[in-house]
């Protein structure tokens, strides 16, 4: 019997499919009897030291087994004397994430025509209908750094330098992925993410894929799709690539690790041919979809090691 982690944290990254996953978690928590702890705070990802201590205390005293979810940058429980929980997360292509957020803030999703007005009531009309190409090419704050440095801080943590685009935050984020996260999946391969979550955390995610594929659930999930999205010009996209080079380096690192994990457990990728990397990246040998001969490792031993971290 594999160890059963009784404390799981999903510090969900905005606009990376988290509302779809939370819909699934609500069903799963009733089905499997675990405590789903959610937060109504959506716009406070960076916390003071006292706020970190208070949140960790509140999470740690929740009825176990629990799965806590909130948009919040990585919290180091052990720093404040707590037991480090099992972390999970999902990310997506950084430009696609940015575009989804840009139009969602302005126009909401299919759940209601006025959804966006409730979410951003103070947004001026000229800002709401600002052309995405103008925003990017004329260096509006919303389309420039540090606003574009968004995914890495969720994995880097609460240190002030985690919000500064650069190598320090990137490397710390990679280290945390390796040492503190059971799984970081990519949204473009969500079904495989769910399959692995069911394998690693069956007490929480058993039957998740069958629920996800249920037509009634898919109908609910479609309501969370952002409306009125448009594609920027190739010139504007290339500018975004250049501004988000650290985000892309992190994304490709996570993607490669995710594919290695899939191969370890015999999952083959059935995905569309990926777009070529931006020119500032050096090609990696791990991008191939060919099987990689890893040293065999006992799967259950590997999971036990993860749970003991």
PDB file of C-alpha atoms in Angstrom:
ATOM      1  CA  UNK A   1       0.000   0.000   0.000  1.00  0.00           C
ATOM      2  CA  UNK A   2       1.456   3.334  -1.037  1.00  0.00           C
ATOM      3  CA  UNK A   3       1.664   6.094   1.555  1.00  0.00           C
ATOM      4  CA  UNK A   4      -1.475   8.234   1.575  1.00  0.00           C
ATOM      5  CA  UNK A   5      -0.693  11.958   1.569  1.00  0.00           C
ATOM      6  CA  UNK A   6      -3.314  13.638   3.747  1.00  0.00           C
ATOM      7  CA  UNK A   7      -2.266  17.201   2.820  1.00  0.00           C
ATOM      8  CA  UNK A   8      -2.320  18.320  -0.834  1.00  0.00           C
ATOM      9  CA  UNK A   9      -1.970  21.894  -2.111  1.00  0.00           C
ATOM     10  CA  UNK A  10      -2.949  23.001  -5.618  1.00  0.00           C
ATOM     11  CA  UNK A  11      -1.646  26.585  -5.801  1.00  0.00           C
ATOM     12  CA  UNK A  12      -3.312  27.050  -9.143  1.00  0.00           C
ATOM     13  CA  UNK A  13      -1.860  29.350 -11.793  1.00  0.00           C
ATOM     14  CA  UNK A  14      -4.413  31.764 -13.269  1.00  0.00           C
ATOM     15  CA  UNK A  15      -5.845  30.938 -16.709  1.00  0.00           C
ATOM     16  CA  UNK A  16      -4.255  27.480 -16.805  1.00  0.00           C
ATOM     17  CA  UNK A  17      -7.413  25.379 -16.674  1.00  0.00           C
ATOM     18  CA  UNK A  18      -7.824  25.677 -12.922  1.00  0.00           C
ATOM     19  CA  UNK A  19     -11.564  26.350 -13.013  1.00  0.00           C
ATOM     20  CA  UNK A  20     -12.043  23.115 -14.947  1.00  0.00           C
ATOM     21  CA  UNK A  21      -9.980  21.217 -12.369  1.00  0.00           C
ATOM     22  CA  UNK A  22     -11.821  22.817  -9.434  1.00  0.00           C
ATOM     23  CA  UNK A  23     -15.156  21.736 -10.965  1.00  0.00           C
ATOM     24  CA  UNK A  24     -13.774  18.189 -11.007  1.00  0.00           C
ATOM     25  CA  UNK A  25     -12.490  18.486  -7.437  1.00  0.00           C
ATOM     26  CA  UNK A  26     -15.929  19.476  -6.140  1.00  0.00           C
ATOM     27  CA  UNK A  27     -17.353  16.249  -7.571  1.00  0.00           C
ATOM     28  CA  UNK A  28     -14.390  14.160  -6.404  1.00  0.00           C
ATOM     29  CA  UNK A  29     -14.454  15.500  -2.842  1.00  0.00           C
ATOM     30  CA  UNK A  30     -18.047  14.326  -2.426  1.00  0.00           C
ATOM     31  CA  UNK A  31     -17.322  11.005  -4.137  1.00  0.00           C
ATOM     32  CA  UNK A  32     -14.172  10.158  -2.134  1.00  0.00           C
ATOM     33  CA  UNK A  33     -14.808  11.989   1.130  1.00  0.00           C
ATOM     34  CA  UNK A  34     -11.838  14.332   1.332  1.00  0.00           C
ATOM     35  CA  UNK A  35     -11.984  17.920   2.553  1.00  0.00           C
ATOM     36  CA  UNK A  36     -11.797  20.403  -0.354  1.00  0.00           C
ATOM     37  CA  UNK A  37     -10.609  23.735   1.068  1.00  0.00           C
ATOM     38  CA  UNK A  38     -11.021  26.603  -1.392  1.00  0.00           C
ATOM     39  CA  UNK A  39     -10.445  30.331  -1.092  1.00  0.00           C
ATOM     40  CA  UNK A  40     -12.498  33.295  -2.270  1.00  0.00           C
ATOM     41  CA  UNK A  41      -9.312  35.387  -2.532  1.00  0.00           C
ATOM     42  CA  UNK A  42      -8.259  35.492  -6.183  1.00  0.00           C
ATOM     43  CA  UNK A  43      -6.041  38.558  -6.483  1.00  0.00           C
ATOM     44  CA  UNK A  44      -3.558  38.220  -3.628  1.00  0.00           C
ATOM     45  CA  UNK A  45      -0.790  35.842  -4.613  1.00  0.00           C
ATOM     46  CA  UNK A  46       2.046  37.627  -2.749  1.00  0.00           C
ATOM     47  CA  UNK A  47       1.927  37.594   1.030  1.00  0.00           C
ATOM     48  CA  UNK A  48       3.786  39.277   3.857  1.00  0.00           C
ATOM     49  CA  UNK A  49       5.611  37.055   6.340  1.00  0.00           C
ATOM     50  CA  UNK A  50       2.735  37.355   8.831  1.00  0.00           C
ATOM     51  CA  UNK A  51       0.182  36.573   6.130  1.00  0.00           C
ATOM     52  CA  UNK A  52       2.184  33.490   5.132  1.00  0.00           C
ATOM     53  CA  UNK A  53       2.285  32.290   8.734  1.00  0.00           C
ATOM     54  CA  UNK A  54      -1.438  32.855   9.171  1.00  0.00           C
ATOM     55  CA  UNK A  55      -2.383  31.083   5.942  1.00  0.00           C
ATOM     56  CA  UNK A  56      -0.086  28.111   6.643  1.00  0.00           C
ATOM     57  CA  UNK A  57      -1.567  27.843  10.144  1.00  0.00           C
ATOM     58  CA  UNK A  58      -5.124  27.873   8.746  1.00  0.00           C
ATOM     59  CA  UNK A  59      -4.306  25.295   6.083  1.00  0.00           C
ATOM     60  CA  UNK A  60      -2.432  23.001   8.456  1.00  0.00           C
ATOM     61  CA  UNK A  61      -5.309  22.897  10.932  1.00  0.00           C
ATOM     62  CA  UNK A  62      -7.898  21.946   8.282  1.00  0.00           C
ATOM     63  CA  UNK A  63      -9.604  18.595   8.675  1.00  0.00           C
ATOM     64  CA  UNK A  64      -7.516  15.918   6.978  1.00  0.00           C
ATOM     65  CA  UNK A  65      -7.353  14.548   4.380  1.00  0.00           C
ATOM     66  CA  UNK A  66      -7.636  17.870   2.632  1.00  0.00           C
ATOM     67  CA  UNK A  67      -6.859  19.401  -0.730  1.00  0.00           C
ATOM     68  CA  UNK A  68      -6.320  23.154  -0.488  1.00  0.00           C
ATOM     69  CA  UNK A  69      -6.566  25.301  -3.610  1.00  0.00           C
ATOM     70  CA  UNK A  70      -5.948  28.996  -4.168  1.00  0.00           C
ATOM     71  CA  UNK A  71      -4.176  31.345  -6.571  1.00  0.00           C
ATOM     72  CA  UNK A  72      -1.077  31.893  -4.430  1.00  0.00           C
ATOM     73  CA  UNK A  73       2.662  31.777  -4.977  1.00  0.00           C
ATOM     74  CA  UNK A  74       4.491  28.779  -3.511  1.00  0.00           C
ATOM     75  CA  UNK A  75       4.495  28.650   0.300  1.00  0.00           C
ATOM     76  CA  UNK A  76       7.318  26.965   2.200  1.00  0.00           C
ATOM     77  CA  UNK A  77       5.515  25.295   5.115  1.00  0.00           C
ATOM     78  CA  UNK A  78       8.725  23.917   6.636  1.00  0.00           C
ATOM     79  CA  UNK A  79      10.116  27.455   6.991  1.00  0.00           C
ATOM     80  CA  UNK A  80       7.415  28.107   9.593  1.00  0.00           C
ATOM     81  CA  UNK A  81       7.679  24.729  11.307  1.00  0.00           C
ATOM     82  CA  UNK A  82       4.836  23.055   9.422  1.00  0.00           C
ATOM     83  CA  UNK A  83       4.725  19.761   7.538  1.00  0.00           C
ATOM     84  CA  UNK A  84       5.383  20.321   3.856  1.00  0.00           C
ATOM     85  CA  UNK A  85       2.298  19.176   1.887  1.00  0.00           C
ATOM     86  CA  UNK A  86       2.257  17.492  -1.515  1.00  0.00           C
ATOM     87  CA  UNK A  87       2.053  20.184  -4.211  1.00  0.00           C
ATOM     88  CA  UNK A  88       0.443  19.812  -7.655  1.00  0.00           C
ATOM     89  CA  UNK A  89      -0.077  22.342 -10.445  1.00  0.00           C
ATOM     90  CA  UNK A  90      -0.728  22.854 -14.169  1.00  0.00           C
ATOM     91  CA  UNK A  91       0.766  25.433 -16.543  1.00  0.00           C
ATOM     92  CA  UNK A  92       0.298  26.235 -20.219  1.00  0.00           C
ATOM     93  CA  UNK A  93       2.002  27.963 -23.141  1.00  0.00           C
ATOM     94  CA  UNK A  94       2.842  31.423 -21.726  1.00  0.00           C
ATOM     95  CA  UNK A  95       1.589  33.473 -24.695  1.00  0.00           C
ATOM     96  CA  UNK A  96      -1.701  31.545 -24.760  1.00  0.00           C
ATOM     97  CA  UNK A  97      -2.083  32.059 -21.012  1.00  0.00           C
ATOM     98  CA  UNK A  98      -1.469  35.783 -21.364  1.00  0.00           C
ATOM     99  CA  UNK A  99      -3.986  36.131 -24.207  1.00  0.00           C
ATOM    100  CA  UNK A 100      -6.627  34.179 -22.311  1.00  0.00           C
ATOM    101  CA  UNK A 101      -6.179  36.464 -19.301  1.00  0.00           C
ATOM    102  CA  UNK A 102      -6.147  39.643 -21.411  1.00  0.00           C
ATOM    103  CA  UNK A 103      -9.546  38.918 -22.988  1.00  0.00           C
ATOM    104  CA  UNK A 104     -11.076  37.280 -19.909  1.00  0.00           C
ATOM    105  CA  UNK A 105     -10.491  40.456 -17.871  1.00  0.00           C
ATOM    106  CA  UNK A 106     -12.326  42.398 -20.564  1.00  0.00           C
ATOM    107  CA  UNK A 107     -15.096  40.102 -21.752  1.00  0.00           C
ATOM    108  CA  UNK A 108     -15.445  37.210 -19.292  1.00  0.00           C
ATOM    109  CA  UNK A 109     -16.633  33.785 -20.428  1.00  0.00           C
ATOM    110  CA  UNK A 110     -19.803  31.999 -21.499  1.00  0.00           C
ATOM    111  CA  UNK A 111     -21.171  31.785 -17.953  1.00  0.00           C
ATOM    112  CA  UNK A 112     -22.824  35.196 -18.326  1.00  0.00           C
ATOM    113  CA  UNK A 113     -22.640  38.259 -20.562  1.00  0.00           C
ATOM    114  CA  UNK A 114     -22.056  40.610 -17.632  1.00  0.00           C
ATOM    115  CA  UNK A 115     -19.464  38.401 -15.967  1.00  0.00           C
ATOM    116  CA  UNK A 116     -16.637  40.675 -17.080  1.00  0.00           C
ATOM    117  CA  UNK A 117     -18.386  43.803 -15.776  1.00  0.00           C
ATOM    118  CA  UNK A 118     -18.560  42.246 -12.316  1.00  0.00           C
ATOM    119  CA  UNK A 119     -14.910  41.192 -12.485  1.00  0.00           C
ATOM    120  CA  UNK A 120     -13.487  44.527 -13.750  1.00  0.00           C
ATOM    121  CA  UNK A 121     -16.184  47.163 -13.079  1.00  0.00           C
ATOM    122  CA  UNK A 122     -13.757  50.087 -12.951  1.00  0.00           C
ATOM    123  CA  UNK A 123     -12.114  49.360 -16.319  1.00  0.00           C
ATOM    124  CA  UNK A 124     -12.613  52.283 -18.690  1.00  0.00           C
ATOM    125  CA  UNK A 125     -14.214  51.569 -22.061  1.00  0.00           C
ATOM    126  CA  UNK A 126     -11.130  52.652 -24.005  1.00  0.00           C
ATOM    127  CA  UNK A 127      -9.070  50.206 -21.943  1.00  0.00           C
ATOM    128  CA  UNK A 128     -11.610  47.398 -22.276  1.00  0.00           C
ATOM    129  CA  UNK A 129     -11.574  47.644 -26.068  1.00  0.00           C
ATOM    130  CA  UNK A 130      -7.847  48.350 -26.397  1.00  0.00           C
ATOM    131  CA  UNK A 131      -6.488  46.499 -29.432  1.00  0.00           C
ATOM    132  CA  UNK A 132      -4.127  43.740 -28.314  1.00  0.00           C
ATOM    133  CA  UNK A 133      -1.532  44.701 -30.954  1.00  0.00           C
ATOM    134  CA  UNK A 134      -1.485  48.300 -29.758  1.00  0.00           C
ATOM    135  CA  UNK A 135      -1.065  47.124 -26.176  1.00  0.00           C
ATOM    136  CA  UNK A 136       1.930  44.967 -27.100  1.00  0.00           C
ATOM    137  CA  UNK A 137       3.694  47.084 -29.709  1.00  0.00           C
ATOM    138  CA  UNK A 138       3.244  50.389 -27.879  1.00  0.00           C
ATOM    139  CA  UNK A 139       4.483  48.948 -24.570  1.00  0.00           C
ATOM    140  CA  UNK A 140       1.386  49.385 -22.415  1.00  0.00           C
ATOM    141  CA  UNK A 141       2.124  48.211 -18.828  1.00  0.00           C
ATOM    142  CA  UNK A 142      -0.338  45.311 -19.097  1.00  0.00           C
ATOM    143  CA  UNK A 143       1.607  43.897 -22.051  1.00  0.00           C
ATOM    144  CA  UNK A 144       5.132  44.497 -20.745  1.00  0.00           C
ATOM    145  CA  UNK A 145       7.370  43.156 -17.996  1.00  0.00           C
ATOM    146  CA  UNK A 146       7.043  42.678 -15.078  1.00  0.00           C
ATOM    147  CA  UNK A 147       3.333  41.953 -15.730  1.00  0.00           C
ATOM    148  CA  UNK A 148       4.315  39.220 -18.208  1.00  0.00           C
ATOM    149  CA  UNK A 149       6.491  37.467 -15.622  1.00  0.00           C
ATOM    150  CA  UNK A 150       3.569  35.531 -14.221  1.00  0.00           C
ATOM    151  CA  UNK A 151       3.989  31.731 -14.128  1.00  0.00           C
ATOM    152  CA  UNK A 152       7.455  31.458 -12.556  1.00  0.00           C
ATOM    153  CA  UNK A 153       6.565  33.227  -9.258  1.00  0.00           C
ATOM    154  CA  UNK A 154       3.939  30.526  -8.549  1.00  0.00           C
ATOM    155  CA  UNK A 155       6.826  28.062  -8.291  1.00  0.00           C
ATOM    156  CA  UNK A 156       9.631  30.339  -7.123  1.00  0.00           C
ATOM    157  CA  UNK A 157       7.796  31.453  -3.974  1.00  0.00           C
ATOM    158  CA  UNK A 158       7.257  34.509  -1.807  1.00  0.00           C
ATOM    159  CA  UNK A 159      10.789  35.974  -1.885  1.00  0.00           C
ATOM    160  CA  UNK A 160      10.793  39.497  -3.459  1.00  0.00           C
ATOM    161  CA  UNK A 161      13.307  38.365  -6.091  1.00  0.00           C
ATOM    162  CA  UNK A 162      10.773  35.790  -7.309  1.00  0.00           C
ATOM    163  CA  UNK A 163       8.906  38.667  -8.954  1.00  0.00           C
ATOM    164  CA  UNK A 164      11.935  39.940 -10.857  1.00  0.00           C
ATOM    165  CA  UNK A 165      12.333  38.447 -14.363  1.00  0.00           C
ATOM    166  CA  UNK A 166      15.719  36.736 -14.376  1.00  0.00           C
ATOM    167  CA  UNK A 167      17.837  33.638 -13.855  1.00  0.00           C
ATOM    168  CA  UNK A 168      17.581  33.658 -10.057  1.00  0.00           C
ATOM    169  CA  UNK A 169      13.799  33.274 -10.007  1.00  0.00           C
ATOM    170  CA  UNK A 170      13.882  30.796 -12.891  1.00  0.00           C
ATOM    171  CA  UNK A 171      16.390  28.480 -11.209  1.00  0.00           C
ATOM    172  CA  UNK A 172      14.622  28.650  -7.853  1.00  0.00           C
ATOM    173  CA  UNK A 173      11.327  27.778  -9.567  1.00  0.00           C
ATOM    174  CA  UNK A 174      12.935  24.752 -11.251  1.00  0.00           C
ATOM    175  CA  UNK A 175      14.386  23.632  -7.913  1.00  0.00           C
ATOM    176  CA  UNK A 176      10.989  23.831  -6.217  1.00  0.00           C
ATOM    177  CA  UNK A 177       9.379  21.844  -9.050  1.00  0.00           C
ATOM    178  CA  UNK A 178      11.943  19.092  -8.478  1.00  0.00           C
ATOM    179  CA  UNK A 179      11.844  19.099  -4.679  1.00  0.00           C
ATOM    180  CA  UNK A 180       8.313  20.064  -3.666  1.00  0.00           C
ATOM    181  CA  UNK A 181       5.880  19.240  -6.480  1.00  0.00           C
ATOM    182  CA  UNK A 182       4.539  15.743  -7.019  1.00  0.00           C
ATOM    183  CA  UNK A 183       3.345  16.726 -10.488  1.00  0.00           C
ATOM    184  CA  UNK A 184       3.364  19.825 -12.685  1.00  0.00           C
ATOM    185  CA  UNK A 185       1.399  19.089 -15.844  1.00  0.00           C
ATOM    186  CA  UNK A 186       0.711  21.093 -18.968  1.00  0.00           C
ATOM    187  CA  UNK A 187      -2.783  22.124 -19.967  1.00  0.00           C
ATOM    188  CA  UNK A 188      -2.267  21.138 -23.604  1.00  0.00           C
ATOM    189  CA  UNK A 189      -2.187  17.497 -22.431  1.00  0.00           C
ATOM    190  CA  UNK A 190      -4.810  17.728 -19.681  1.00  0.00           C
ATOM    191  CA  UNK A 191      -6.123  14.168 -20.064  1.00  0.00           C
ATOM    192  CA  UNK A 192      -2.651  12.801 -19.418  1.00  0.00           C
ATOM    193  CA  UNK A 193      -2.314  15.115 -16.407  1.00  0.00           C
ATOM    194  CA  UNK A 194      -5.535  13.677 -15.002  1.00  0.00           C
ATOM    195  CA  UNK A 195      -4.381  10.117 -15.694  1.00  0.00           C
ATOM    196  CA  UNK A 196      -1.180  10.682 -13.733  1.00  0.00           C
ATOM    197  CA  UNK A 197      -3.015  12.408 -10.879  1.00  0.00           C
ATOM    198  CA  UNK A 198      -5.307   9.387 -10.655  1.00  0.00           C
ATOM    199  CA  UNK A 199      -2.251   7.117 -10.557  1.00  0.00           C
ATOM    200  CA  UNK A 200      -0.321   9.153  -7.962  1.00  0.00           C
ATOM    201  CA  UNK A 201      -3.199  10.348  -5.748  1.00  0.00           C
ATOM    202  CA  UNK A 202      -6.005   7.779  -6.117  1.00  0.00           C
ATOM    203  CA  UNK A 203      -7.625   8.743  -2.803  1.00  0.00           C
ATOM    204  CA  UNK A 204      -8.347  12.147  -4.374  1.00  0.00           C
ATOM    205  CA  UNK A 205      -8.497  11.583  -8.142  1.00  0.00           C
ATOM    206  CA  UNK A 206      -9.863   8.057  -8.716  1.00  0.00           C
ATOM    207  CA  UNK A 207     -12.267   8.099 -11.731  1.00  0.00           C
ATOM    208  CA  UNK A 208     -11.350  11.705 -12.572  1.00  0.00           C
ATOM    209  CA  UNK A 209     -10.914  11.008 -16.297  1.00  0.00           C
ATOM    210  CA  UNK A 210     -14.305   9.327 -16.667  1.00  0.00           C
ATOM    211  CA  UNK A 211     -15.929  12.301 -14.923  1.00  0.00           C
ATOM    212  CA  UNK A 212     -14.001  14.752 -17.130  1.00  0.00           C
ATOM    213  CA  UNK A 213     -15.144  12.931 -20.290  1.00  0.00           C
ATOM    214  CA  UNK A 214     -18.776  12.815 -19.202  1.00  0.00           C
ATOM    215  CA  UNK A 215     -20.830  14.915 -21.684  1.00  0.00           C
ATOM    216  CA  UNK A 216     -22.641  16.759 -18.879  1.00  0.00           C
ATOM    217  CA  UNK A 217     -19.361  17.792 -17.276  1.00  0.00           C
ATOM    218  CA  UNK A 218     -17.892  18.832 -20.627  1.00  0.00           C
ATOM    219  CA  UNK A 219     -20.914  21.053 -21.127  1.00  0.00           C
ATOM    220  CA  UNK A 220     -20.173  22.798 -17.801  1.00  0.00           C
ATOM    221  CA  UNK A 221     -16.499  23.101 -18.691  1.00  0.00           C
ATOM    222  CA  UNK A 222     -17.303  24.811 -21.984  1.00  0.00           C
ATOM    223  CA  UNK A 223     -18.957  27.649 -20.059  1.00  0.00           C
ATOM    224  CA  UNK A 224     -15.561  28.674 -18.678  1.00  0.00           C
ATOM    225  CA  UNK A 225     -14.053  29.341 -22.121  1.00  0.00           C
ATOM    226  CA  UNK A 226     -13.013  32.975 -22.557  1.00  0.00           C
ATOM    227  CA  UNK A 227     -15.000  34.872 -25.192  1.00  0.00           C
ATOM    228  CA  UNK A 228     -13.980  37.378 -27.888  1.00  0.00           C
ATOM    229  CA  UNK A 229     -10.357  36.217 -28.039  1.00  0.00           C
ATOM    230  CA  UNK A 230      -8.410  37.391 -31.088  1.00  0.00           C
ATOM    231  CA  UNK A 231      -4.927  36.456 -32.275  1.00  0.00           C
ATOM    232  CA  UNK A 232      -2.244  39.183 -32.312  1.00  0.00           C
ATOM    233  CA  UNK A 233      -0.140  39.830 -35.384  1.00  0.00           C
ATOM    234  CA  UNK A 234       3.016  37.709 -35.929  1.00  0.00           C
ATOM    235  CA  UNK A 235       5.103  40.784 -35.117  1.00  0.00           C
ATOM    236  CA  UNK A 236       3.302  41.286 -31.790  1.00  0.00           C
ATOM    237  CA  UNK A 237       3.619  37.585 -30.893  1.00  0.00           C
ATOM    238  CA  UNK A 238       7.354  37.686 -31.540  1.00  0.00           C
ATOM    239  CA  UNK A 239       7.645  40.697 -29.223  1.00  0.00           C
ATOM    240  CA  UNK A 240       5.787  38.728 -26.536  1.00  0.00           C
ATOM    241  CA  UNK A 241       8.147  35.780 -27.022  1.00  0.00           C
ATOM    242  CA  UNK A 242      11.132  38.030 -26.457  1.00  0.00           C
ATOM    243  CA  UNK A 243       9.623  39.589 -23.331  1.00  0.00           C
ATOM    244  CA  UNK A 244       8.656  36.183 -21.945  1.00  0.00           C
ATOM    245  CA  UNK A 245      11.904  34.329 -22.588  1.00  0.00           C
ATOM    246  CA  UNK A 246      12.263  33.198 -18.952  1.00  0.00           C
ATOM    247  CA  UNK A 247       8.636  32.067 -18.871  1.00  0.00           C
ATOM    248  CA  UNK A 248       9.281  29.970 -21.973  1.00  0.00           C
ATOM    249  CA  UNK A 249      12.469  28.480 -20.609  1.00  0.00           C
ATOM    250  CA  UNK A 250      10.512  27.385 -17.541  1.00  0.00           C
ATOM    251  CA  UNK A 251       7.568  26.117 -19.605  1.00  0.00           C
ATOM    252  CA  UNK A 252       9.796  23.954 -21.808  1.00  0.00           C
ATOM    253  CA  UNK A 253      11.644  22.629 -18.767  1.00  0.00           C
ATOM    254  CA  UNK A 254       8.349  21.575 -17.141  1.00  0.00           C
ATOM    255  CA  UNK A 255       7.087  20.115 -20.410  1.00  0.00           C
ATOM    256  CA  UNK A 256      10.211  17.993 -20.851  1.00  0.00           C
ATOM    257  CA  UNK A 257       9.981  16.729 -17.261  1.00  0.00           C
ATOM    258  CA  UNK A 258       6.291  15.949 -17.761  1.00  0.00           C
ATOM    259  CA  UNK A 259       7.035  13.947 -20.921  1.00  0.00           C
ATOM    260  CA  UNK A 260       9.751  11.986 -19.151  1.00  0.00           C
ATOM    261  CA  UNK A 261       7.261  11.179 -16.397  1.00  0.00           C
ATOM    262  CA  UNK A 262       4.692  10.038 -18.946  1.00  0.00           C
ATOM    263  CA  UNK A 263       7.215   7.701 -20.543  1.00  0.00           C
ATOM    264  CA  UNK A 264       8.119   6.286 -17.137  1.00  0.00           C
ATOM    265  CA  UNK A 265       4.491   5.222 -16.702  1.00  0.00           C
ATOM    266  CA  UNK A 266       3.912   4.150 -20.295  1.00  0.00           C
ATOM    267  CA  UNK A 267       1.819   7.067 -21.545  1.00  0.00           C
ATOM    268  CA  UNK A 268       2.376   8.073 -25.149  1.00  0.00           C
ATOM    269  CA  UNK A 269       1.747  11.619 -26.308  1.00  0.00           C
ATOM    270  CA  UNK A 270      -1.083  12.087 -28.760  1.00  0.00           C
ATOM    271  CA  UNK A 271      -0.712  15.795 -29.347  1.00  0.00           C
ATOM    272  CA  UNK A 272      -0.552  18.178 -32.254  1.00  0.00           C
ATOM    273  CA  UNK A 273       2.843  19.035 -33.623  1.00  0.00           C
ATOM    274  CA  UNK A 274       4.181  21.811 -31.366  1.00  0.00           C
ATOM    275  CA  UNK A 275       4.971  25.231 -32.747  1.00  0.00           C
ATOM    276  CA  UNK A 276       8.710  25.858 -33.172  1.00  0.00           C
ATOM    277  CA  UNK A 277      10.528  27.382 -30.250  1.00  0.00           C
ATOM    278  CA  UNK A 278      11.335  31.080 -30.404  1.00  0.00           C
ATOM    279  CA  UNK A 279      14.718  31.699 -32.008  1.00  0.00           C
ATOM    280  CA  UNK A 280      16.425  32.601 -28.716  1.00  0.00           C
ATOM    281  CA  UNK A 281      16.176  29.016 -27.449  1.00  0.00           C
ATOM    282  CA  UNK A 282      18.798  26.324 -27.985  1.00  0.00           C
ATOM    283  CA  UNK A 283      17.122  23.089 -29.171  1.00  0.00           C
ATOM    284  CA  UNK A 284      16.967  20.411 -26.509  1.00  0.00           C
ATOM    285  CA  UNK A 285      17.431  16.680 -27.206  1.00  0.00           C
ATOM    286  CA  UNK A 286      14.474  15.966 -24.907  1.00  0.00           C
ATOM    287  CA  UNK A 287      12.013  17.519 -27.358  1.00  0.00           C
ATOM    288  CA  UNK A 288      11.854  14.289 -29.346  1.00  0.00           C
ATOM    289  CA  UNK A 289       8.785  12.120 -28.846  1.00  0.00           C
ATOM    290  CA  UNK A 290      10.905   8.962 -29.335  1.00  0.00           C
ATOM    291  CA  UNK A 291      11.131   6.676 -26.264  1.00  0.00           C
ATOM    292  CA  UNK A 292      14.062   7.400 -23.980  1.00  0.00           C
ATOM    293  CA  UNK A 293      15.787   4.483 -22.293  1.00  0.00           C
ATOM    294  CA  UNK A 294      15.843   5.437 -18.621  1.00  0.00           C
ATOM    295  CA  UNK A 295      17.327   3.336 -15.879  1.00  0.00           C
ATOM    296  CA  UNK A 296      14.466   1.257 -14.577  1.00  0.00           C
ATOM    297  CA  UNK A 297      13.205   2.324 -11.192  1.00  0.00           C
ATOM    298  CA  UNK A 298      10.508   0.708  -9.148  1.00  0.00           C
ATOM    299  CA  UNK A 299       7.395   2.880  -9.608  1.00  0.00           C
ATOM    300  CA  UNK A 300       6.094   2.379  -6.074  1.00  0.00           C
ATOM    301  CA  UNK A 301       9.495   3.193  -4.558  1.00  0.00           C
ATOM    302  CA  UNK A 302       9.583   6.375  -6.651  1.00  0.00           C
ATOM    303  CA  UNK A 303       6.161   7.419  -5.363  1.00  0.00           C
ATOM    304  CA  UNK A 304       7.156   6.669  -1.759  1.00  0.00           C
ATOM    305  CA  UNK A 305      10.173   8.938  -2.145  1.00  0.00           C
ATOM    306  CA  UNK A 306       7.962  11.725  -3.481  1.00  0.00           C
ATOM    307  CA  UNK A 307       5.513  11.417  -0.588  1.00  0.00           C
ATOM    308  CA  UNK A 308       8.340  11.506   1.964  1.00  0.00           C
ATOM    309  CA  UNK A 309       9.687  14.854   0.714  1.00  0.00           C
TER     310      UNK A 309
END
